[in-house]
Coordinates of C-alpha atoms in Angstrom, one line a residue:
Chain A
M3 CA -87.5 6.9 40.9
P4 CA -85.9 5.3 44.0
I5 CA -82.6 3.4 44.0
L6 CA -81.6 0.2 45.7
V7 CA -77.9 -0.2 46.6
V8 CA -76.3 -3.5 47.7
G9 CA -72.8 -3.3 49.2
S10 CA -70.7 -3.0 52.3
V11 CA -71.0 -0.8 55.4
A12 CA -67.6 -0.7 57.0
F13 CA -65.4 1.0 59.5
D14 CA -62.3 2.4 57.7
S15 CA -59.0 3.3 59.3
I16 CA -57.2 5.5 56.8
K17 CA -53.8 7.1 56.6
T18 CA -52.9 9.6 53.9
P19 CA -50.0 12.0 53.5
F20 CA -52.3 14.6 55.0
G21 CA -53.4 12.9 58.2
E22 CA -55.1 9.8 59.6
R23 CA -58.5 8.7 61.0
D24 CA -59.6 5.6 62.9
R25 CA -62.9 3.8 62.4
V26 CA -64.5 6.3 59.9
L27 CA -67.9 5.1 58.6
G28 CA -67.3 3.8 55.1
G29 CA -68.1 0.9 52.7
S30 CA -69.5 1.1 49.2
A31 CA -73.1 1.2 50.3
T32 CA -72.4 4.1 52.6
H33 CA -70.5 6.2 50.2
F34 CA -73.0 5.5 47.4
S35 CA -76.1 6.2 49.5
V36 CA -74.9 9.5 50.9
A37 CA -74.1 10.8 47.3
A38 CA -77.2 9.4 45.7
S39 CA -79.4 10.8 48.4
F40 CA -78.9 14.3 47.0
F41 CA -80.9 13.2 43.9
T42 CA -83.5 10.6 45.0
E43 CA -84.7 8.1 47.6
V44 CA -82.1 5.5 48.4
R45 CA -82.7 2.0 49.9
V46 CA -79.7 0.1 51.4
V47 CA -79.2 -3.6 51.6
A48 CA -76.1 -4.5 53.6
V49 CA -75.0 -6.0 56.9
V50 CA -73.6 -4.5 60.1
G51 CA -72.6 -5.8 63.5
D52 CA -73.3 -4.6 67.1
D53 CA -70.8 -1.8 66.7
F54 CA -73.1 0.0 64.3
G55 CA -74.8 2.4 66.7
P56 CA -76.9 5.5 66.7
E57 CA -74.0 7.7 65.5
E58 CA -73.6 5.7 62.4
E59 CA -77.3 5.3 61.9
A60 CA -77.6 9.1 62.0
V61 CA -75.4 9.4 58.8
F62 CA -78.1 7.6 56.9
R63 CA -81.0 9.1 58.7
E64 CA -79.9 12.7 58.1
R65 CA -79.8 12.0 54.4
E66 CA -83.2 10.3 54.6
V67 CA -81.7 7.0 53.3
D68 CA -84.0 4.0 53.9
I69 CA -82.1 1.5 56.1
S70 CA -85.1 -0.8 56.8
D71 CA -83.3 -3.6 54.8
L72 CA -80.0 -3.0 56.6
E73 CA -79.4 -6.4 58.4
R74 CA -78.1 -6.3 61.9
V75 CA -76.3 -9.4 63.3
P76 CA -74.2 -10.1 66.4
G77 CA -70.5 -9.5 66.0
Q78 CA -68.3 -6.8 64.5
S79 CA -68.9 -4.9 61.2
F80 CA -66.5 -5.0 58.3
V81 CA -63.2 -3.3 59.1
W82 CA -60.7 -2.0 56.5
K83 CA -57.3 -0.4 57.2
G84 CA -55.5 1.3 54.4
E85 CA -52.8 3.8 53.5
Y86 CA -52.2 6.1 50.6
G87 CA -48.8 7.5 49.5
Y88 CA -48.4 10.6 47.4
D89 CA -49.8 8.7 44.5
L90 CA -53.4 8.9 45.8
N91 CA -54.6 6.6 43.0
V92 CA -53.3 3.5 44.8
A93 CA -54.6 2.3 48.1
H94 CA -52.4 0.0 50.1
T95 CA -54.5 -2.4 52.2
L96 CA -53.0 -3.0 55.6
D97 CA -55.7 -5.1 57.1
T98 CA -59.2 -6.4 56.1
Q99 CA -61.5 -8.0 58.7
L100 CA -64.7 -9.2 57.0
N101 CA -66.4 -10.1 60.3
V102 CA -70.2 -10.2 59.9
F103 CA -69.7 -9.4 56.1
A104 CA -68.1 -12.8 55.6
D105 CA -71.6 -14.5 55.8
F106 CA -73.5 -11.7 54.1
R107 CA -76.4 -13.1 51.9
P108 CA -78.4 -10.1 50.8
K109 CA -82.1 -10.4 51.8
L110 CA -84.5 -8.2 49.9
S111 CA -87.9 -7.1 51.1
A112 CA -90.7 -6.9 48.6
R113 CA -90.2 -3.1 48.6
A114 CA -86.5 -3.5 47.8
R115 CA -87.2 -6.0 45.0
A116 CA -89.5 -3.6 43.3
T117 CA -87.0 -0.7 43.1
P118 CA -86.5 0.4 39.5
Y119 CA -82.8 1.5 39.7
V120 CA -80.3 -0.8 41.3
F121 CA -76.6 -0.4 42.0
L122 CA -74.6 -3.6 42.8
G123 CA -71.6 -2.3 44.8
N124 CA -68.3 -4.1 44.8
I125 CA -69.1 -7.5 46.5
Q126 CA -68.6 -11.1 45.4
P127 CA -70.0 -11.4 41.9
T128 CA -72.2 -14.4 42.8
L129 CA -73.9 -12.3 45.4
Q130 CA -74.4 -9.5 42.8
V131 CA -76.0 -12.1 40.5
E132 CA -78.3 -13.3 43.3
V133 CA -79.5 -9.8 43.9
R134 CA -80.0 -9.1 40.2
K135 CA -82.2 -12.2 39.9
Q136 CA -84.5 -10.9 42.7
V137 CA -85.1 -7.5 41.2
S138 CA -87.1 -6.5 38.1
A139 CA -85.4 -3.2 37.7
K140 CA -85.4 -0.7 34.8
L141 CA -81.6 -0.2 35.1
V142 CA -78.9 -2.2 36.9
A143 CA -75.4 -0.9 37.3
A144 CA -72.5 -2.7 38.9
D145 CA -69.0 -2.1 40.2
T146 CA -66.2 -4.7 40.7
M147 CA -62.5 -4.7 41.4
D148 CA -59.2 -6.3 40.4
Y149 CA -59.6 -8.9 43.2
W150 CA -62.7 -10.4 41.6
I151 CA -61.2 -10.1 38.1
E152 CA -58.3 -12.2 39.2
K153 CA -60.0 -14.6 41.8
A154 CA -63.4 -15.2 40.4
P155 CA -63.3 -14.6 36.6
A156 CA -66.0 -17.1 35.7
E157 CA -68.5 -15.7 38.3
L158 CA -67.7 -12.2 37.2
R159 CA -68.5 -13.1 33.6
E160 CA -71.9 -14.3 34.7
M161 CA -72.5 -11.1 36.6
L162 CA -71.6 -9.0 33.5
K163 CA -74.3 -10.9 31.5
V164 CA -77.0 -9.6 33.7
V165 CA -76.2 -5.9 34.2
D166 CA -76.8 -2.8 32.0
V167 CA -74.0 -0.5 33.1
L168 CA -70.6 -1.4 34.4
I169 CA -68.8 1.3 36.4
I170 CA -65.1 0.5 36.9
N171 CA -61.8 2.2 37.0
D172 CA -59.2 2.5 34.2
S173 CA -56.8 -0.2 35.3
E174 CA -59.7 -2.6 36.0
A175 CA -61.1 -2.1 32.5
R176 CA -57.8 -2.9 30.9
E177 CA -57.3 -6.0 33.2
L178 CA -60.9 -7.3 32.6
A179 CA -60.5 -7.0 28.8
G180 CA -56.8 -8.2 28.8
E181 CA -56.1 -5.3 26.5
A182 CA -53.7 -2.3 27.2
N183 CA -55.5 0.1 24.9
L184 CA -58.6 1.5 26.7
I185 CA -60.7 2.1 23.6
M186 CA -60.1 -1.5 22.5
A187 CA -60.7 -2.8 26.1
A188 CA -64.0 -0.9 26.2
R189 CA -65.1 -2.4 22.9
R190 CA -64.4 -5.9 24.2
I191 CA -66.2 -5.3 27.6
L192 CA -69.3 -4.1 25.7
T193 CA -69.5 -7.6 24.1
M194 CA -69.6 -9.2 27.6
G195 CA -73.1 -8.0 28.6
P196 CA -73.3 -4.3 29.7
T197 CA -74.6 -1.9 27.1
R198 CA -72.7 1.0 28.8
L199 CA -69.3 1.1 30.3
I200 CA -68.2 4.0 32.6
V201 CA -64.5 4.2 33.2
K202 CA -63.3 6.2 36.2
R203 CA -59.9 7.8 35.6
G204 CA -59.3 9.6 38.9
E205 CA -57.6 13.0 38.3
Y206 CA -58.0 12.4 34.5
G207 CA -61.8 12.4 34.6
A208 CA -64.2 9.8 33.3
A209 CA -65.2 8.2 30.0
M210 CA -68.4 6.5 28.9
F211 CA -68.7 4.0 26.1
S212 CA -71.8 2.5 24.5
D213 CA -72.5 1.1 21.1
G214 CA -72.0 4.0 18.7
S215 CA -71.3 6.7 21.4
Y216 CA -68.2 7.9 23.3
F217 CA -68.2 10.6 25.9
A218 CA -65.3 11.9 28.0
T219 CA -64.9 14.6 30.6
P220 CA -61.9 15.9 32.5
A221 CA -62.0 15.8 36.3
Y222 CA -62.9 18.8 38.4
P223 CA -59.5 20.4 39.1
L224 CA -58.6 19.9 42.8
E225 CA -55.6 21.4 44.5
K226 CA -55.8 18.9 47.4
V227 CA -57.1 15.4 47.4
F228 CA -57.4 14.5 51.1
D229 CA -58.8 11.0 51.1
P230 CA -59.8 9.1 47.9
T231 CA -61.5 6.3 49.8
G232 CA -65.1 5.9 48.4
A233 CA -64.6 8.3 45.5
G234 CA -65.7 5.6 43.0
D235 CA -68.9 4.9 45.0
S236 CA -69.6 8.5 45.4
F237 CA -69.2 8.9 41.6
A238 CA -71.6 5.9 41.1
G239 CA -74.0 7.6 43.6
G240 CA -74.1 10.9 41.7
F241 CA -74.4 9.0 38.4
M242 CA -77.2 6.7 39.4
G243 CA -78.9 9.3 41.5
Y244 CA -79.2 11.7 38.6
L245 CA -80.4 9.0 36.2
A246 CA -83.0 7.8 38.7
A247 CA -84.2 11.3 39.4
T248 CA -84.7 12.1 35.8
N249 CA -85.7 8.6 34.8
S250 CA -84.4 9.2 31.3
S251 CA -82.5 6.8 29.1
E252 CA -81.4 9.5 26.6
E253 CA -77.7 9.9 25.8
A254 CA -77.8 13.5 27.0
A255 CA -79.1 12.3 30.4
F256 CA -76.3 9.7 30.7
R257 CA -73.8 12.4 29.9
R258 CA -75.1 14.7 32.6
A259 CA -75.1 11.7 35.0
V260 CA -71.4 11.3 34.3
I261 CA -70.9 14.9 35.2
Y262 CA -72.9 14.7 38.4
G263 CA -70.9 11.6 39.3
S264 CA -67.7 13.5 38.7
V265 CA -69.0 16.4 40.8
M266 CA -69.9 14.2 43.8
A267 CA -66.5 12.3 43.6
S268 CA -64.6 15.6 43.5
S269 CA -66.2 16.8 46.7
H270 CA -66.0 13.5 48.4
V271 CA -62.2 13.3 48.3
E272 CA -61.8 16.7 50.0
E273 CA -62.2 15.3 53.5
F274 CA -62.0 11.9 55.3
G275 CA -64.8 9.4 54.8
C276 CA -68.1 11.0 53.6
A277 CA -67.7 14.1 55.9
R278 CA -67.6 16.5 53.0
T279 CA -70.3 14.9 50.9
R280 CA -72.7 14.9 53.9
R281 CA -72.4 18.7 54.1
L282 CA -72.9 19.5 50.4
T283 CA -75.5 21.9 49.3
Y284 CA -77.3 22.0 45.9
D285 CA -75.7 25.3 45.2
E286 CA -72.2 23.7 45.6
I287 CA -73.2 20.7 43.5
N288 CA -74.7 22.8 40.7
K289 CA -71.8 25.2 40.7
R290 CA -69.3 22.4 40.1
F291 CA -71.6 21.0 37.3
R292 CA -71.5 24.4 35.6
D293 CA -67.7 24.8 36.2
L294 CA -67.1 21.4 34.6
R295 CA -69.0 22.6 31.5
S296 CA -66.9 25.9 31.4
I297 CA -63.7 23.9 31.8
S298 CA -64.3 21.6 28.8
H299 CA -66.3 24.0 26.6
F300 CA -65.0 25.3 23.3
E301 CA -66.8 26.4 20.1
V302 CA -66.2 25.5 16.5
A303 CA -65.0 28.8 15.0
E304 CA -67.6 30.9 13.4
S305 CA -65.7 30.9 10.1
P306 CA -65.9 27.8 7.9
P307 CA -63.8 24.8 9.0
F308 CA -60.2 25.7 8.9
S309 CA -58.0 25.4 5.8
R310 CA -54.8 27.2 5.0
E311 CA -55.8 27.6 1.4
T312 CA -59.1 29.3 2.1
Chain B
M26 CA -48.8 35.1 10.5
P27 CA -45.7 32.9 9.9
I28 CA -44.0 30.8 12.6
L29 CA -40.4 30.2 13.3
V30 CA -39.3 26.9 14.9
V31 CA -35.9 26.1 16.4
G32 CA -35.2 22.5 17.2
S33 CA -33.6 19.3 15.9
V34 CA -33.8 17.5 12.6
A35 CA -32.8 13.9 13.3
F36 CA -32.8 10.4 12.0
D37 CA -34.8 8.1 14.4
S38 CA -34.6 4.4 14.7
I39 CA -37.7 3.3 16.4
K40 CA -39.0 0.0 17.8
T41 CA -42.6 -0.3 19.1
P42 CA -44.7 -3.4 19.9
F43 CA -46.1 -3.0 16.4
G44 CA -43.0 -2.9 14.3
E45 CA -39.7 -1.1 13.7
R46 CA -38.2 1.4 11.3
D47 CA -34.6 2.5 10.8
R48 CA -33.5 6.1 10.1
V49 CA -36.9 7.7 9.9
L50 CA -36.8 11.5 9.5
G51 CA -37.6 13.0 12.9
G52 CA -36.6 15.6 15.4
S53 CA -38.7 18.3 17.1
A54 CA -38.3 20.8 14.3
T55 CA -39.4 18.3 11.7
H56 CA -42.5 17.0 13.5
F57 CA -43.5 20.6 14.5
S58 CA -43.0 22.0 11.0
V59 CA -45.0 19.3 9.2
A60 CA -48.0 19.8 11.6
A61 CA -47.9 23.6 11.7
S62 CA -47.6 23.8 7.9
F63 CA -51.3 22.8 7.6
F64 CA -52.1 26.2 9.2
T65 CA -49.5 28.7 8.1
E66 CA -46.1 29.4 6.7
V67 CA -43.3 27.8 8.8
R68 CA -39.6 28.7 8.9
V69 CA -37.1 26.2 10.3
V70 CA -33.8 26.9 12.1
A71 CA -31.9 23.7 12.7
V72 CA -28.7 21.9 11.7
V73 CA -28.2 18.8 9.5
G74 CA -25.2 16.9 8.2
D75 CA -24.3 15.5 4.7
D76 CA -26.7 12.6 5.2
F77 CA -29.6 15.1 4.8
G78 CA -30.4 14.5 1.2
P79 CA -33.1 15.3 -1.4
E80 CA -35.4 12.7 0.0
E81 CA -35.4 14.4 3.4
E82 CA -35.6 17.8 1.9
A83 CA -38.7 16.8 0.0
V84 CA -40.6 16.3 3.3
F85 CA -40.2 20.0 4.0
R86 CA -40.7 21.1 0.4
E87 CA -43.9 19.3 -0.2
R88 CA -45.3 21.0 2.9
E89 CA -43.9 24.4 1.7
V90 CA -41.8 24.8 4.8
D91 CA -39.1 27.4 4.5
I92 CA -35.7 25.7 5.1
S93 CA -33.5 28.6 4.0
D94 CA -32.3 28.9 7.6
L95 CA -31.6 25.2 7.8
E96 CA -27.8 25.0 8.4
R97 CA -25.9 22.3 6.6
V98 CA -22.5 21.3 7.9
P99 CA -20.1 18.4 7.2
G100 CA -20.7 15.2 9.3
Q101 CA -23.7 13.1 10.3
S102 CA -27.1 14.4 11.5
F103 CA -28.5 13.8 15.0
V104 CA -29.4 10.1 15.5
W105 CA -31.8 8.8 18.1
K106 CA -32.5 5.2 18.7
G107 CA -35.4 4.3 21.0
E108 CA -37.9 1.7 22.0
Y109 CA -41.4 1.6 23.4
G110 CA -43.1 -1.2 25.4
Y111 CA -46.8 -1.6 25.7
D112 CA -46.9 1.5 27.8
L113 CA -46.4 3.8 24.9
N114 CA -46.1 6.8 27.2
V115 CA -42.5 5.9 28.0
A116 CA -39.7 6.0 25.5
H117 CA -36.6 4.0 26.3
T118 CA -33.6 5.7 24.7
L119 CA -31.2 3.0 23.4
D120 CA -28.7 5.4 21.8
T121 CA -28.2 9.1 21.1
Q122 CA -25.6 10.5 18.7
L123 CA -25.6 14.2 18.7
N124 CA -23.2 14.5 15.8
V125 CA -23.5 17.9 14.1
F126 CA -26.1 18.9 16.6
A127 CA -23.5 18.9 19.4
D128 CA -22.1 22.3 18.1
F129 CA -25.5 23.7 17.0
R130 CA -25.6 27.5 17.6
P131 CA -28.8 28.8 16.0
K132 CA -28.2 31.5 13.4
L133 CA -31.2 33.6 12.5
S134 CA -31.5 35.5 9.3
A135 CA -33.2 38.9 9.4
R136 CA -36.3 37.3 8.0
A137 CA -36.3 34.7 10.8
R138 CA -35.7 37.3 13.5
A139 CA -38.8 39.2 12.3
T140 CA -41.2 36.2 12.6
P141 CA -44.1 37.0 14.9
Y142 CA -44.8 33.5 16.3
V143 CA -41.8 31.4 17.6
F144 CA -41.6 27.9 18.9
L145 CA -38.5 26.9 20.8
G146 CA -38.3 23.2 20.5
N147 CA -36.7 21.0 23.1
I148 CA -33.0 22.0 23.0
Q149 CA -30.5 23.2 25.6
P150 CA -32.2 26.0 27.5
T151 CA -29.3 28.5 26.9
L152 CA -29.8 28.1 23.2
Q153 CA -33.5 28.7 23.6
V154 CA -32.7 31.9 25.4
E155 CA -30.2 33.0 22.7
V156 CA -32.9 32.6 20.1
R157 CA -35.5 34.3 22.2
K158 CA -33.2 37.4 22.5
Q159 CA -32.8 37.6 18.7
V160 CA -36.5 37.7 18.0
S161 CA -39.1 40.4 18.7
A162 CA -42.1 38.1 18.5
K163 CA -45.7 38.5 19.4
L164 CA -45.8 35.1 21.0
V165 CA -43.0 32.7 22.1
A166 CA -43.7 29.1 23.2
A167 CA -41.2 26.6 24.4
D168 CA -40.9 22.9 25.1
T169 CA -38.4 21.2 27.4
M170 CA -37.8 17.8 28.9
D171 CA -36.9 16.0 32.2
Y172 CA -33.2 15.9 31.1
W173 CA -33.0 19.8 31.3
I174 CA -35.1 20.0 34.4
E175 CA -32.6 17.8 36.1
K176 CA -29.3 18.8 34.5
A177 CA -29.7 22.5 33.8
P178 CA -32.3 23.8 36.3
A179 CA -30.8 27.3 36.5
E180 CA -30.6 27.8 32.7
L181 CA -34.1 26.4 32.4
R182 CA -35.4 29.0 34.9
E183 CA -33.8 31.7 32.8
M184 CA -35.6 30.4 29.7
L185 CA -38.9 30.3 31.5
K186 CA -38.6 34.0 32.3
V187 CA -38.6 34.9 28.6
V188 CA -41.4 32.8 27.1
D189 CA -45.1 33.3 27.0
V190 CA -46.3 29.7 26.7
L191 CA -44.7 26.5 28.1
I192 CA -45.9 23.3 26.4
I193 CA -44.7 20.2 28.4
N194 CA -46.1 16.9 29.5
D195 CA -47.7 15.8 32.7
S196 CA -44.7 14.3 34.5
E197 CA -42.4 17.2 33.4
A198 CA -44.8 19.7 34.9
R199 CA -44.9 17.9 38.2
E200 CA -41.1 17.5 38.2
L201 CA -40.5 21.1 37.2
A202 CA -42.7 22.4 40.1
G203 CA -41.6 19.7 42.6
E204 CA -45.3 19.2 43.3
A205 CA -47.3 15.9 42.8
N206 CA -50.7 17.7 42.4
L207 CA -50.9 19.0 38.8
I208 CA -53.2 21.9 39.6
M209 CA -50.8 23.1 42.3
A210 CA -47.8 22.4 40.0
A211 CA -49.4 24.5 37.3
R212 CA -50.0 27.4 39.6
R213 CA -46.4 27.3 40.6
I214 CA -45.1 27.2 37.0
L215 CA -47.2 30.2 36.2
T216 CA -45.2 32.2 38.7
M217 CA -41.9 31.3 36.9
G218 CA -42.5 33.4 33.7
P219 CA -45.0 31.9 31.2
T220 CA -48.5 33.3 31.2
R221 CA -49.9 30.1 29.8
L222 CA -49.0 26.5 30.5
I223 CA -50.1 23.6 28.3
V224 CA -49.9 20.2 29.8
K225 CA -49.9 17.2 27.4
R226 CA -51.3 14.1 29.0
G227 CA -51.1 11.5 26.2
E228 CA -54.1 9.3 26.1
Y229 CA -55.8 11.4 28.8
G230 CA -55.8 14.6 26.6
A231 CA -54.4 18.0 27.4
A232 CA -55.0 20.8 29.9
M233 CA -54.3 24.6 29.6
F234 CA -53.7 26.8 32.6
S235 CA -53.5 30.6 32.7
D236 CA -54.2 33.2 35.4
G237 CA -57.9 32.8 36.0
S238 CA -58.7 30.2 33.4
Y239 CA -58.5 26.4 33.1
F240 CA -59.4 24.3 30.1
A241 CA -59.1 20.6 29.7
T242 CA -59.9 18.2 26.8
P243 CA -59.9 14.4 26.6
A244 CA -57.8 12.9 23.9
Y245 CA -59.1 11.8 20.5
P246 CA -59.9 8.1 21.1
L247 CA -57.5 5.9 19.3
E248 CA -57.7 2.1 19.0
K249 CA -54.1 1.9 18.0
V250 CA -51.1 4.0 18.8
F251 CA -48.4 3.0 16.4
D252 CA -45.5 5.3 17.2
P253 CA -45.7 8.1 19.8
T254 CA -42.4 9.7 18.7
G255 CA -43.0 13.4 17.9
A256 CA -46.5 13.5 19.2
G257 CA -45.7 16.4 21.5
D258 CA -44.1 18.4 18.7
S259 CA -47.0 17.6 16.4
F260 CA -49.3 18.9 19.2
A261 CA -47.3 22.1 19.5
G262 CA -47.4 22.4 15.7
G263 CA -51.1 22.3 15.5
F264 CA -51.5 24.6 18.6
M265 CA -49.1 27.2 17.3
G266 CA -50.2 26.8 13.7
Y267 CA -53.8 27.6 14.6
L268 CA -52.8 30.6 16.8
A269 CA -50.5 32.1 14.2
A270 CA -53.1 31.5 11.4
T271 CA -55.9 33.3 13.4
N272 CA -53.5 35.8 15.1
S273 CA -55.9 36.0 18.0
S274 CA -55.1 36.1 21.7
E275 CA -58.6 35.4 22.9
E276 CA -59.2 32.6 25.3
A277 CA -61.5 31.0 22.8
A278 CA -58.8 30.9 20.2
F279 CA -56.3 29.3 22.6
R280 CA -58.9 26.7 23.4
R281 CA -59.4 25.8 19.8
A282 CA -55.6 25.8 19.4
V283 CA -55.4 23.1 22.1
I284 CA -58.0 21.1 20.2
Y285 CA -56.1 21.5 16.9
G286 CA -53.0 20.4 18.7
S287 CA -54.8 17.3 20.0
V288 CA -56.0 16.5 16.5
M289 CA -52.6 16.8 14.9
A290 CA -51.0 14.6 17.7
S291 CA -53.7 12.0 17.4
S292 CA -53.1 11.5 13.7
H293 CA -49.3 11.7 14.1
V294 CA -49.1 8.6 16.3
E295 CA -51.0 6.4 13.8
E296 CA -47.9 5.7 11.7
F297 CA -44.1 5.8 12.0
G298 CA -42.4 9.2 12.0
C299 CA -44.5 11.9 10.3
A300 CA -45.8 9.7 7.6
R301 CA -49.4 10.0 8.6
T302 CA -49.3 13.7 9.2
R303 CA -47.8 14.4 5.8
R304 CA -50.8 12.8 4.1
L305 CA -53.5 14.5 6.2
T306 CA -56.3 16.4 4.5
Y307 CA -58.2 19.4 5.9
D308 CA -61.4 17.3 5.8
E309 CA -59.7 14.8 8.2
I310 CA -58.3 17.5 10.4
N311 CA -61.7 19.3 10.7
K312 CA -63.6 16.1 11.2
R313 CA -61.5 15.2 14.2
F314 CA -61.9 18.7 15.5
R315 CA -65.7 18.3 15.4
D316 CA -65.5 14.8 16.8
L317 CA -63.6 16.1 19.8
R318 CA -66.4 18.6 20.4
S319 CA -69.1 15.9 20.2
I320 CA -67.1 13.6 22.5
S321 CA -66.8 16.2 25.3
H322 CA -70.1 18.0 24.8
F323 CA -72.9 18.1 27.3
E324 CA -75.7 20.5 28.0
V325 CA -76.9 21.9 31.3
A326 CA -80.4 20.5 31.5
E327 CA -83.2 22.8 30.3
S328 CA -84.8 22.6 33.7
P329 CA -83.5 24.8 36.6
P330 CA -80.3 23.5 38.3
F331 CA -81.0 20.2 39.9
S332 CA -82.3 19.9 43.5
R333 CA -84.1 16.9 45.0
E334 CA -86.5 19.3 46.9
T335 CA -87.7 21.2 43.8

């Protein structure tokens, strides 16, 4: 089954303790698409300016991502400048120029509207709701961020009512629920609309909550995180990509989807932008999947449950 | 196989967002012993003052912990006063009175010296080395803390050379190695002496590193953490207790030991001091063990490894 993603396509200027790069192709729709394209057909709804040229287009084309709904308007594309310190979990935004993204109103073709799996990347919640209303999807997942939790809480609540899966990070989950304990926070968020909540915890892995089920995985162990920009979107791409490819709504499929999300994010952060993800092979992806299983695997002892008396 | 633990027996005055208690029986040797006693015979080497009375003794006796090497001297026992905010990972020490603990020099009986499993609780590294030299154990594990990493780095390095397993928390591992990335930090610590490193990550679970093997588990999900004091020692108690009980040095046994450690710590924090741990049943312990397996379990799909092309 194909996936529709709505989000941003941007030029990122990124500085980390390990180097810097200017005008790297980024944005939630880009990172998501590249990751998800390893699993299924992806269609992108986003907006770019005149500076989006053949070189940028090639990133989508080489991954066979459908960009026929990518709107091109006069002006400059979205620009983000950011810096990371040694705590790579925290991005410090130096500059944001919305440019053509400021007036973005997603326009969906008939083909886009009929896509069964939809990912609403981190954009204004009212736009996410507008897109949601135009599609009759089997599964809709969304991301958001602290900015919308703080600046547009009412609009965000409306968005939550119309999505199936919310994919956010640890601190966002606590902030959204107004609850320091993550398990309590998750329980509260599941009353707001989504039937599943995926919490991304960076180097600590990921957790998935639904009514009656809880799943958690450690992260793939990395000796070097080069650039965390887009890791969350890459996770969402692997997660949704696997679900769409298998078209299953079984708990077991959702669990494997979390692992594929973790795998894609773990590779993504090893180079600037989506450079590493673009070069991934299925062997590499499936090896990390199996590695994550080995890392977290243990058996209940063959003997009866432990007791000192027995 | 029995376990010997060397550490502190203290009276803790604790304030958390959920309540406060004065003079609760605590200390590393206490928390460790109570947890480990569910798995095997435990012998305690520590020092207490005149204020250690029948009520405190009963905590050890009811768990059949051997306190014949518990030294009693005139004066007051170790007193710790601390407070936790909503971030329950960080204890704020309000007052520390070493009292009789200031002159503690562990004295081991012949029986103590012959114990095959030894846990060196968080005390001065030179004392840990002194104890290590007196035992001819099969397996020696140790804990330490940021205070010793900063104040006694040379002594700590000597201690690391003579232990098999180091059990510390996440921030301590990074500080000890002088390395922000935990995977790199662990690799460096494994060159300092221990052949295994266990990293406790609070609500994010635990990780185990050894040459050529990595294991990680999420934490048991808790909706309320009441008092984290002693959680690390309770983890060590479950970990060492299981290892000693099974007397195995297989990777699979070490992994199950990490899970039993996680289980004991998860119960420990649900009430003040070791009140909850004291009342645990084997059914409760084994249920959480199985729950942790369900939480982290996923299967590689029956189909061949995923590839969009196939």
